[in-house]
N, C-alpha and C. Protein backbone atom coordinates (compact mmCIF):
# COMPACT_ATOMS: atom_id res chain seq x y z
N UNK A 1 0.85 -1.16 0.00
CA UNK A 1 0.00 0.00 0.00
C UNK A 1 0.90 1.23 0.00
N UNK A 2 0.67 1.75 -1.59
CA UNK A 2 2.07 3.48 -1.22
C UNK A 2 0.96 4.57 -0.68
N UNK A 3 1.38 5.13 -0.41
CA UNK A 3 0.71 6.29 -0.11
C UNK A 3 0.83 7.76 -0.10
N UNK A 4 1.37 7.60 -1.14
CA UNK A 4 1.56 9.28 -2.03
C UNK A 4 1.28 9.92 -1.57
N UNK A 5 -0.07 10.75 -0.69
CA UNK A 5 0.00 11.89 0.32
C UNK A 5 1.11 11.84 1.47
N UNK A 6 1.33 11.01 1.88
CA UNK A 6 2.89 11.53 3.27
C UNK A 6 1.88 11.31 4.37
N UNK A 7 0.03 10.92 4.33
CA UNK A 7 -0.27 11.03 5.38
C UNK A 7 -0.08 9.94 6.09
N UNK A 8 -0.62 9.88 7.60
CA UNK A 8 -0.26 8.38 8.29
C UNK A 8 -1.39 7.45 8.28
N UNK A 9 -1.03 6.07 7.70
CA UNK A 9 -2.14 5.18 7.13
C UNK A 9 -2.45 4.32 8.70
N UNK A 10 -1.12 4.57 10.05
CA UNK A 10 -1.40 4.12 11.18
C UNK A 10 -0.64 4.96 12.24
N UNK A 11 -0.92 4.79 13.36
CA UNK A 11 -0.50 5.90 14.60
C UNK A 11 -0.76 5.19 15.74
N UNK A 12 0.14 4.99 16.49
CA UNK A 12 0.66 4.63 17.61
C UNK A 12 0.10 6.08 19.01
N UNK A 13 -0.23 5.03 19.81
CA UNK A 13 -0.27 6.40 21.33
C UNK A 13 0.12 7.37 21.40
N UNK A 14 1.93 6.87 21.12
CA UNK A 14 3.18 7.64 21.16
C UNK A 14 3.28 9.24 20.29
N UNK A 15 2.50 8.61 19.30
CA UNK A 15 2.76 9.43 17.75
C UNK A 15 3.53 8.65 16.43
N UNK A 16 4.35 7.86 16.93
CA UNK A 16 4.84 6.72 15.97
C UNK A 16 3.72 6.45 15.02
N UNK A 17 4.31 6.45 13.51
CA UNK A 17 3.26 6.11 12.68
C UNK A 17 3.88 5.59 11.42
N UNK A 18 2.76 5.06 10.60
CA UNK A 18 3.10 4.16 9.19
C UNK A 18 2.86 5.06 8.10
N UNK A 19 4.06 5.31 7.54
CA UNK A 19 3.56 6.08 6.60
C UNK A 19 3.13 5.21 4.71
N UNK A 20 4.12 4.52 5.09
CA UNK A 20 3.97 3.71 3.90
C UNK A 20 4.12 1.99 4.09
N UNK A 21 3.41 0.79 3.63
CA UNK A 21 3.88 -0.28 3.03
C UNK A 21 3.88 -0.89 2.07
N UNK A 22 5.12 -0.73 1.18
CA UNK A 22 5.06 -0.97 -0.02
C UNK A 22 5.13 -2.43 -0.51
N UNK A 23 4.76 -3.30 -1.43
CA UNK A 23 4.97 -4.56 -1.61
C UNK A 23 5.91 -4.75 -3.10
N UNK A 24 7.00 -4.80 -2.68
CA UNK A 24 8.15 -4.59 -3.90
C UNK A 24 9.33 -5.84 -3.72
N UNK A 25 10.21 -6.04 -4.29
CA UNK A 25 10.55 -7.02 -4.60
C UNK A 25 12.19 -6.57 -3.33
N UNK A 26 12.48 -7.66 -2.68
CA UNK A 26 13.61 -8.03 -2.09
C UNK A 26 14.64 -6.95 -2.17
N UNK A 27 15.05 -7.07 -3.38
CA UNK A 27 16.51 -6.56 -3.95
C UNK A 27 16.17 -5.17 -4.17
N UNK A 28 14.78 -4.75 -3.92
CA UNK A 28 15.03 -3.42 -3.77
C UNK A 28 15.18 -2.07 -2.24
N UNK A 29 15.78 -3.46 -1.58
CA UNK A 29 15.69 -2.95 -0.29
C UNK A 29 17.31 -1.92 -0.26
N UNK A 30 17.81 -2.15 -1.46
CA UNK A 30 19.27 -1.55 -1.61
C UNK A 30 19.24 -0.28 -2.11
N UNK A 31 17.72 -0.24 -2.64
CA UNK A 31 17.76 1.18 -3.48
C UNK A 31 17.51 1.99 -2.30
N UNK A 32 17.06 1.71 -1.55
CA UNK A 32 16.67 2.73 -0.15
C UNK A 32 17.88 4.00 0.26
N UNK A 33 16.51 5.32 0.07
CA UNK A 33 17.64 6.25 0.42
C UNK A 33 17.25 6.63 1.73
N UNK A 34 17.67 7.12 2.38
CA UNK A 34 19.06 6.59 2.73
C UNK A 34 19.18 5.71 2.99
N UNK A 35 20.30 4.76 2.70
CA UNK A 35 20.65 3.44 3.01
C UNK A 35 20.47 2.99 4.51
N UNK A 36 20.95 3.78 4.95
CA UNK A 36 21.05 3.74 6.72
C UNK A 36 19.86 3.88 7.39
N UNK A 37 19.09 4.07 6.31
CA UNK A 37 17.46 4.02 7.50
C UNK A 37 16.46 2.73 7.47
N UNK A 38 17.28 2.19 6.52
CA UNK A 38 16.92 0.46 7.06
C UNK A 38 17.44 -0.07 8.06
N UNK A 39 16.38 -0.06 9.10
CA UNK A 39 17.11 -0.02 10.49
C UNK A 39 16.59 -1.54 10.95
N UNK A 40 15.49 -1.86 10.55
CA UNK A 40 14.92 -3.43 11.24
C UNK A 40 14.20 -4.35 10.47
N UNK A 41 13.96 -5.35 10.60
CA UNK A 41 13.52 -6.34 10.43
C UNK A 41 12.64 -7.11 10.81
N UNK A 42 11.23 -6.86 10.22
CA UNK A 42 10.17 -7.80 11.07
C UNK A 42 9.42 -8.86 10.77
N UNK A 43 9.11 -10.14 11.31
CA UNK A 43 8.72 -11.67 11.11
C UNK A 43 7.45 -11.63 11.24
N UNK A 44 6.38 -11.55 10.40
CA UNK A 44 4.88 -12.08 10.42
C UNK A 44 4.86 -13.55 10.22
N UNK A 45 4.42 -14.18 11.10
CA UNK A 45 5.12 -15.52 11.72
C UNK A 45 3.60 -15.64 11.74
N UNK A 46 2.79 -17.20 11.13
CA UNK A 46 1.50 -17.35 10.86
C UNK A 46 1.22 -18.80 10.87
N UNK A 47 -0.13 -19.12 11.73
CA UNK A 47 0.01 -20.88 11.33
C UNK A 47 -1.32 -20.75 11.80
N UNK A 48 -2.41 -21.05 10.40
CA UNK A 48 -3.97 -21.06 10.75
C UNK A 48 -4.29 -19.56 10.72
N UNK A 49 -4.40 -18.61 10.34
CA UNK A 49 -4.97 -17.46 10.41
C UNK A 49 -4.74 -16.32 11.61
N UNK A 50 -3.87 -17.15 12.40
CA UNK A 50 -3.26 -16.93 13.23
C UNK A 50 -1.55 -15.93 13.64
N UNK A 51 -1.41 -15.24 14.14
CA UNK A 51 -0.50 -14.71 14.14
C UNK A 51 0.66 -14.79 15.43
N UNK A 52 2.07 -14.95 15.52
CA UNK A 52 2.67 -14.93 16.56
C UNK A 52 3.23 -13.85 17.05
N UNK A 53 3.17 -13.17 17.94
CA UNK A 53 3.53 -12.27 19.04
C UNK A 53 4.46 -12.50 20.25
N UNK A 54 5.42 -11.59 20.34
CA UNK A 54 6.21 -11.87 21.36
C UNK A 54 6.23 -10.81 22.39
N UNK A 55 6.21 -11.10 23.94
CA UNK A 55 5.94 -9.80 24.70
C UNK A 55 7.52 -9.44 25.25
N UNK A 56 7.94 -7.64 24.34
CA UNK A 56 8.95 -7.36 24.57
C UNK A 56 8.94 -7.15 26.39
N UNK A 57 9.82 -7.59 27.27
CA UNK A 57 9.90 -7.01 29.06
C UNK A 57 10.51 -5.77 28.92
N UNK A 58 10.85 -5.33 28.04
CA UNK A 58 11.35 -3.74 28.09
C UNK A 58 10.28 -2.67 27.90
N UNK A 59 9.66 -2.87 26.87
CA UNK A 59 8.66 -2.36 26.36
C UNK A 59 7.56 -2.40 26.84
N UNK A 60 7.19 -3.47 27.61
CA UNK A 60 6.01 -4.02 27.88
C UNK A 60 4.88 -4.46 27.32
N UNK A 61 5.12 -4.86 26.07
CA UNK A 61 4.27 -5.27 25.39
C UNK A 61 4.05 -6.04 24.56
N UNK A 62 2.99 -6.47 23.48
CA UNK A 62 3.07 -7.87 22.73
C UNK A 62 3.68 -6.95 21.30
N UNK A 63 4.46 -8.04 20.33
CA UNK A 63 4.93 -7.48 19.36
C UNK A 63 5.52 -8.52 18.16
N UNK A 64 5.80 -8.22 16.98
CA UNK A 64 5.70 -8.91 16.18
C UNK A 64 7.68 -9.61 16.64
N UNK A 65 7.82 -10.40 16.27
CA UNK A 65 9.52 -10.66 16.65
C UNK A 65 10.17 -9.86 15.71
N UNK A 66 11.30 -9.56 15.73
CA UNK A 66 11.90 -8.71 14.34
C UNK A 66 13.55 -7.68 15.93
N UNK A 67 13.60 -7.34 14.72
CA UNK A 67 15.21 -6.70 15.58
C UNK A 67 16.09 -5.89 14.74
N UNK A 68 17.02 -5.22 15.25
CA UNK A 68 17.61 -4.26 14.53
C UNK A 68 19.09 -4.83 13.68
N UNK A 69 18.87 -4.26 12.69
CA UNK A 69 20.10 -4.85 11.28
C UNK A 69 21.43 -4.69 12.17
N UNK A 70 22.44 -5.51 12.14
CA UNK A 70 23.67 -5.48 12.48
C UNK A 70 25.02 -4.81 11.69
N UNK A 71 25.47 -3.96 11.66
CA UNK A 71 26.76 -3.73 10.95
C UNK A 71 26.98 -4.50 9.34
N UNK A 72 26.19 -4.28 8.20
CA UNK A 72 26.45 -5.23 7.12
C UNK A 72 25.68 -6.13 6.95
N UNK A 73 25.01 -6.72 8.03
CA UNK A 73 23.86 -7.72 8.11
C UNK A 73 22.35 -6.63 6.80
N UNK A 74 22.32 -8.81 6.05
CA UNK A 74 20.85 -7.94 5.58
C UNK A 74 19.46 -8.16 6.20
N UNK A 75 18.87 -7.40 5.65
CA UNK A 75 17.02 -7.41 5.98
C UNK A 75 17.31 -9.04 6.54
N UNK A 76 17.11 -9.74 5.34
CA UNK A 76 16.59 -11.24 5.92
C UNK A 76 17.28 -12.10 6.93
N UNK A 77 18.86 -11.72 6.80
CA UNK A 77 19.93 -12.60 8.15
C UNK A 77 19.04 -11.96 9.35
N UNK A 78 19.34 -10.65 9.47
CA UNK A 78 18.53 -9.94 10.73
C UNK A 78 17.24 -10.54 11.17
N UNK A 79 16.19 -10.77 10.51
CA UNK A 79 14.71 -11.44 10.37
C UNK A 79 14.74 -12.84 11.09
N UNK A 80 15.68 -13.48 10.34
CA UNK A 80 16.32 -14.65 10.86
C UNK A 80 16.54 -14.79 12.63
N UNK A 81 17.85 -14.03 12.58
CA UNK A 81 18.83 -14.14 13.58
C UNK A 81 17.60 -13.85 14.69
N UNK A 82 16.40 -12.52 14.50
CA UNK A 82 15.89 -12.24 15.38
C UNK A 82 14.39 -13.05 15.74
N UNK A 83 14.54 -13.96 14.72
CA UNK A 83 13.47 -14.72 15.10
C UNK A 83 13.68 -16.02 15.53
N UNK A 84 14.71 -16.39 16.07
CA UNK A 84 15.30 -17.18 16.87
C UNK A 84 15.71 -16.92 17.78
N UNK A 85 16.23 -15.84 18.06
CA UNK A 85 16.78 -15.40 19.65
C UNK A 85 15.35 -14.78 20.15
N UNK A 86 14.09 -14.14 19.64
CA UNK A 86 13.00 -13.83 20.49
C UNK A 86 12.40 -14.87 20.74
N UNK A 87 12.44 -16.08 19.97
CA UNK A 87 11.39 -16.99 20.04
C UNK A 87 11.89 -18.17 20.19
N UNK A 88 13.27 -19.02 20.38
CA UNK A 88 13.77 -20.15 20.32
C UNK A 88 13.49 -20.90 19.29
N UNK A 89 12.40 -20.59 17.99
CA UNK A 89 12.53 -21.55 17.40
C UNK A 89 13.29 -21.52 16.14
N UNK A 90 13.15 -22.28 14.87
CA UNK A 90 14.07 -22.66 13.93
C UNK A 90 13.91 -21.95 12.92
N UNK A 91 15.25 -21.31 12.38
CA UNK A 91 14.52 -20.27 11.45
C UNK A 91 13.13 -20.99 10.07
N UNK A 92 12.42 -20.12 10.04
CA UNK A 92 10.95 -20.27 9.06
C UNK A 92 11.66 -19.86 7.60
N UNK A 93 10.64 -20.36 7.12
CA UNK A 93 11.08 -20.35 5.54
C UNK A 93 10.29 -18.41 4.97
N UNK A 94 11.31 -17.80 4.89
CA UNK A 94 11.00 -16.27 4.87
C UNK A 94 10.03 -15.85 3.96
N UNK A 95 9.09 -15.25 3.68
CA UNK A 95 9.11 -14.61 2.03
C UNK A 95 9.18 -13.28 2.78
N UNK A 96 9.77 -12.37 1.13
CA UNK A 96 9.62 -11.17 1.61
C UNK A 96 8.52 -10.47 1.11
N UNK A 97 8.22 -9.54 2.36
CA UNK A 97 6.73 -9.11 1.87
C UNK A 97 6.59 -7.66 1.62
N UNK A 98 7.18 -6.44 2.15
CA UNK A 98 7.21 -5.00 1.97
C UNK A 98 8.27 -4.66 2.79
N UNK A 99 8.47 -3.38 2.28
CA UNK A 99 9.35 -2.29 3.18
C UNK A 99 8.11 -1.24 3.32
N UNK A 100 8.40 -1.60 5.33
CA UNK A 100 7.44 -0.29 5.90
C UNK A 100 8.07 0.88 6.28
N UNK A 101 7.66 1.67 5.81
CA UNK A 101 8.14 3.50 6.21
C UNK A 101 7.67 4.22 7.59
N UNK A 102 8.47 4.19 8.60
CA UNK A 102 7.69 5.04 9.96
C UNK A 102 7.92 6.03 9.86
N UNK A 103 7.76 6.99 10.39
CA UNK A 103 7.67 8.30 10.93
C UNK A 103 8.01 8.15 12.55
N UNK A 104 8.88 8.34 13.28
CA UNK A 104 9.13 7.85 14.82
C UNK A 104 9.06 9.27 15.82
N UNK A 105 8.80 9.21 16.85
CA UNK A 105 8.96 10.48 17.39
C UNK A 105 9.64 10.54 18.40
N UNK A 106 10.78 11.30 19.01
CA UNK A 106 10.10 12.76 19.02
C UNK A 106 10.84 13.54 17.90
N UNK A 107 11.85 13.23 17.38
CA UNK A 107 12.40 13.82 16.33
C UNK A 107 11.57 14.31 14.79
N UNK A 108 10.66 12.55 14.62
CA UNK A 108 9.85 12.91 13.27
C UNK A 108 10.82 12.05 12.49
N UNK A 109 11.99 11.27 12.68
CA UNK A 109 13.30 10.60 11.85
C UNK A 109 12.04 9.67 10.80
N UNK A 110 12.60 9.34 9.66
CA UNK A 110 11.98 8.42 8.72
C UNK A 110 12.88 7.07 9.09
N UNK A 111 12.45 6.08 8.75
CA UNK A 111 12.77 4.61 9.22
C UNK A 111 12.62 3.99 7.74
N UNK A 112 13.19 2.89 7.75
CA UNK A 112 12.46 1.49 7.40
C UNK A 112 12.52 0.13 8.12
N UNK A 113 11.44 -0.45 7.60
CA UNK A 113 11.72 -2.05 8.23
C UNK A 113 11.44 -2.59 6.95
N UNK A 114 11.89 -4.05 6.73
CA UNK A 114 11.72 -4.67 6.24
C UNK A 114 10.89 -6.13 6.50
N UNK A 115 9.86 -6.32 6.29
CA UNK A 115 8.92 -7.08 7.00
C UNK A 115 8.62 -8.16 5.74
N UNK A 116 8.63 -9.58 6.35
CA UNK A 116 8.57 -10.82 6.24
C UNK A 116 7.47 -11.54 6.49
N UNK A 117 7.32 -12.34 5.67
CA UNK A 117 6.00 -13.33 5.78
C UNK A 117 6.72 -14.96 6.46
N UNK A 118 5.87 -15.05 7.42
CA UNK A 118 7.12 -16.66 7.61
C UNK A 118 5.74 -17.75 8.25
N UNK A 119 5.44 -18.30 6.61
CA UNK A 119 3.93 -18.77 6.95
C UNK A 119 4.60 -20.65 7.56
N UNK A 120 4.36 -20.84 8.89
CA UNK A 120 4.26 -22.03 9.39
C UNK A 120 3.84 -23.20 9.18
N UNK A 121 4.64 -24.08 9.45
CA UNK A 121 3.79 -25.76 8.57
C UNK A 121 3.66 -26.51 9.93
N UNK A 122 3.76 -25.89 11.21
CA UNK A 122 2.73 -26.42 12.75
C UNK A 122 3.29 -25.36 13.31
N UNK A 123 1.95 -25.33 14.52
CA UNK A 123 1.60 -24.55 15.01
C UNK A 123 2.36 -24.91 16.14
N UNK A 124 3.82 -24.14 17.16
CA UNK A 124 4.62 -23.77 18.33
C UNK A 124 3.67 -23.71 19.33
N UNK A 125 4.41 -24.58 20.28
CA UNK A 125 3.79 -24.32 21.40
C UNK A 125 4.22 -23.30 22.26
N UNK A 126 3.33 -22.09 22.44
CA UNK A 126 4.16 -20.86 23.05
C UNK A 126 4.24 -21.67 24.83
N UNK A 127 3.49 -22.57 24.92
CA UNK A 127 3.66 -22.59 26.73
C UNK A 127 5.17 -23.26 27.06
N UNK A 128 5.86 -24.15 25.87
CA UNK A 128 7.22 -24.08 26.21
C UNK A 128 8.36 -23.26 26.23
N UNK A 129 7.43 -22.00 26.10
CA UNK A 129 8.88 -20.60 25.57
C UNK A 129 9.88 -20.63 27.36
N UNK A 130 10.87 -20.64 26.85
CA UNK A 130 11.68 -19.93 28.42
C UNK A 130 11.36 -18.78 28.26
N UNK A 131 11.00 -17.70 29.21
CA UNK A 131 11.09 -16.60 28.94
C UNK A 131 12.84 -15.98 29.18
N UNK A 132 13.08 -14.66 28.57
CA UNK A 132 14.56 -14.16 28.95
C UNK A 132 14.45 -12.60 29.26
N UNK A 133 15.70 -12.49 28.89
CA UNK A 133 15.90 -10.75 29.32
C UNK A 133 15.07 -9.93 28.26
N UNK A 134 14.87 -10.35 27.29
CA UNK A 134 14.64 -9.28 25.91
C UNK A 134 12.82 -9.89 26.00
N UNK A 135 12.33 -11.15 25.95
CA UNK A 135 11.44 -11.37 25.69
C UNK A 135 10.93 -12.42 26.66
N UNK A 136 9.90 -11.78 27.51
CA UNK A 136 9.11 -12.56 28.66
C UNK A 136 7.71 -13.37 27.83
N UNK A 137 7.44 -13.77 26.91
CA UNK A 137 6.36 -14.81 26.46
C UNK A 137 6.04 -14.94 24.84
N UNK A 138 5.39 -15.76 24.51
CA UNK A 138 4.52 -15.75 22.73
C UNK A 138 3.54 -15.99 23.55
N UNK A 139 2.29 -15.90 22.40
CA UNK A 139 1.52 -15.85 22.19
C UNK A 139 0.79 -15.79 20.45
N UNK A 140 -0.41 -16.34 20.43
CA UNK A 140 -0.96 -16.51 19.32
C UNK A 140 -1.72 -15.40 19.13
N UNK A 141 -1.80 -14.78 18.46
CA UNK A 141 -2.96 -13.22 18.28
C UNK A 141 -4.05 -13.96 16.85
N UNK A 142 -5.20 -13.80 16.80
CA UNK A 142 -6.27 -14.34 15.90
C UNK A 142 -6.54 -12.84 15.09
N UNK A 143 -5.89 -11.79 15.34
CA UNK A 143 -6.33 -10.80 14.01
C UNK A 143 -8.05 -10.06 14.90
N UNK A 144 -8.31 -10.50 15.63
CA UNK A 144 -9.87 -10.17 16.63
C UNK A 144 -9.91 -9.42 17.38
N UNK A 145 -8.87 -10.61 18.34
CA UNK A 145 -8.83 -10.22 19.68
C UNK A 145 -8.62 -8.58 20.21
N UNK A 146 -8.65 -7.57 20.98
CA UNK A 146 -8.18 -6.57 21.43
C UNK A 146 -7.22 -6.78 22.45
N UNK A 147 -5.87 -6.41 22.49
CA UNK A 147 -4.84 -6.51 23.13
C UNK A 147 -4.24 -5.09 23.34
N UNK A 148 -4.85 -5.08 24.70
CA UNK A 148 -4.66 -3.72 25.19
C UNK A 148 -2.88 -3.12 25.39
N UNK A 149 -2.11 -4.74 25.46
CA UNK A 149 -0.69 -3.98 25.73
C UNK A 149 -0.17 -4.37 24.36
N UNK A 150 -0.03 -3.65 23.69
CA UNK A 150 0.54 -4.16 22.05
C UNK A 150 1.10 -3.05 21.57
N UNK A 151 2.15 -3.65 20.69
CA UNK A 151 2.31 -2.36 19.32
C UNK A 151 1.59 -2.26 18.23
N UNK A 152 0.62 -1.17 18.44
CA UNK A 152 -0.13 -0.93 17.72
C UNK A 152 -0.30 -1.36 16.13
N UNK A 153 0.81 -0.42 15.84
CA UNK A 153 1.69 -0.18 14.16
C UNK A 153 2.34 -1.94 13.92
N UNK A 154 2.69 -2.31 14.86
CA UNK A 154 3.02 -4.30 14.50
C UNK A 154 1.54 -5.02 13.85
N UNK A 155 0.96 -4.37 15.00
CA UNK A 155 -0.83 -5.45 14.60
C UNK A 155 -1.06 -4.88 13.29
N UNK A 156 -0.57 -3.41 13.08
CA UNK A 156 -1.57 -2.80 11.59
C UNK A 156 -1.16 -3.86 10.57
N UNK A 157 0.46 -3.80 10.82
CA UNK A 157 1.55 -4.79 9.77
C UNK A 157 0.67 -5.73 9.42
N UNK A 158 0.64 -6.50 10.59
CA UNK A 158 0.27 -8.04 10.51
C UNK A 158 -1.04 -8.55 10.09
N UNK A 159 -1.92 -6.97 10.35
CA UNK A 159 -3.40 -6.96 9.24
C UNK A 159 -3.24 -7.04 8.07
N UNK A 160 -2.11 -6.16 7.70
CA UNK A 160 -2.13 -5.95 6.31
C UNK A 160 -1.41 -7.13 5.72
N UNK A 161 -0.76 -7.82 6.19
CA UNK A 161 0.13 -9.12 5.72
C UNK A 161 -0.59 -10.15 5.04
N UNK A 162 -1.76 -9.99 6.32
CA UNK A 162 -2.66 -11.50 6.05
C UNK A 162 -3.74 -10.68 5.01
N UNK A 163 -3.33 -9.16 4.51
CA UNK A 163 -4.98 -9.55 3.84
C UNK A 163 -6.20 -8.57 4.37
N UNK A 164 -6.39 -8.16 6.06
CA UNK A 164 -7.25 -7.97 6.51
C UNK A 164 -7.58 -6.43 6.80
């Protein structure tokens, strides 16, 4: 979804907002200007209509898994790397699905993420997660439910991923 006005298609409490998600092909995550504002990487992680969520303990809240690019690292190693260290399990078979554009505040800085489809062939049992320092639980989100402690702008993602 582009969105040629600049307005925000989602908005966070904070002011954090979506300005754009585009559905474009992989290799054009290089054309990004500035290069350096591809900053993260996020896993729409799916099995049954279903969506997985991880509750950041920093943040306090439920959120899609995903993490910030490393020194040279690309979109998808990052996607990877971070969807194994939030979630213990094995990396998923990726597709790539858009580069999302934020707007972050308090500055107003432009972002990107690069966000992933990582459709599941069984459904994880979140009640065996250890919890750790970065991430105290999963959980399954159905796209319905209201989840009062969430990132907002993650759930919009993960609407728009599946479709909804």
């Amino acid at each position: 979804m582009i969105n040629p006005s600049g307005a925000s298609l989602a908005m966070d409490a904070e002011g954090n907002q979506v300005l754009a998600l585009r559905r474009c092909a992989e290799r054009e995550l290089d054309l990004l200007e500035p290069r350096s504002a591809l900053a993260r990487s996020l896993v729409v992680a799916t099995y049954g209509g279903e969506v997985l969520l991880v509750h950041n303990s920093w943040r306090l809240h439920w959120e899609l898994p995903g993490g910030l690019l490393g020194p040279g690292e690309s979109a998808r190693h990052a996607a990877e790397r971070a969807f194994f260290e939030e979630t213990g399990l094995g990396s998923p078979a990726l597709e790539f699905l858009a580069v999302v554009t934020f707007e972050l505040v308090p500055d107003r800085r432009r972002e990107y993420a690069a966000a992933f489809l990582a459709p599941l062939d069984r459904r994880p049992e979140v009640g065996a997660f250890l919890p750790n320092e970065e991430i105290g639980g999963l959980r399954w989100w159905d796209l319905k439910e209201e989840l009062p402690d969430s990132a907002d702008l993650d759930l919009w993602i993960a609407e728009h991923a599946l479709g909804r």
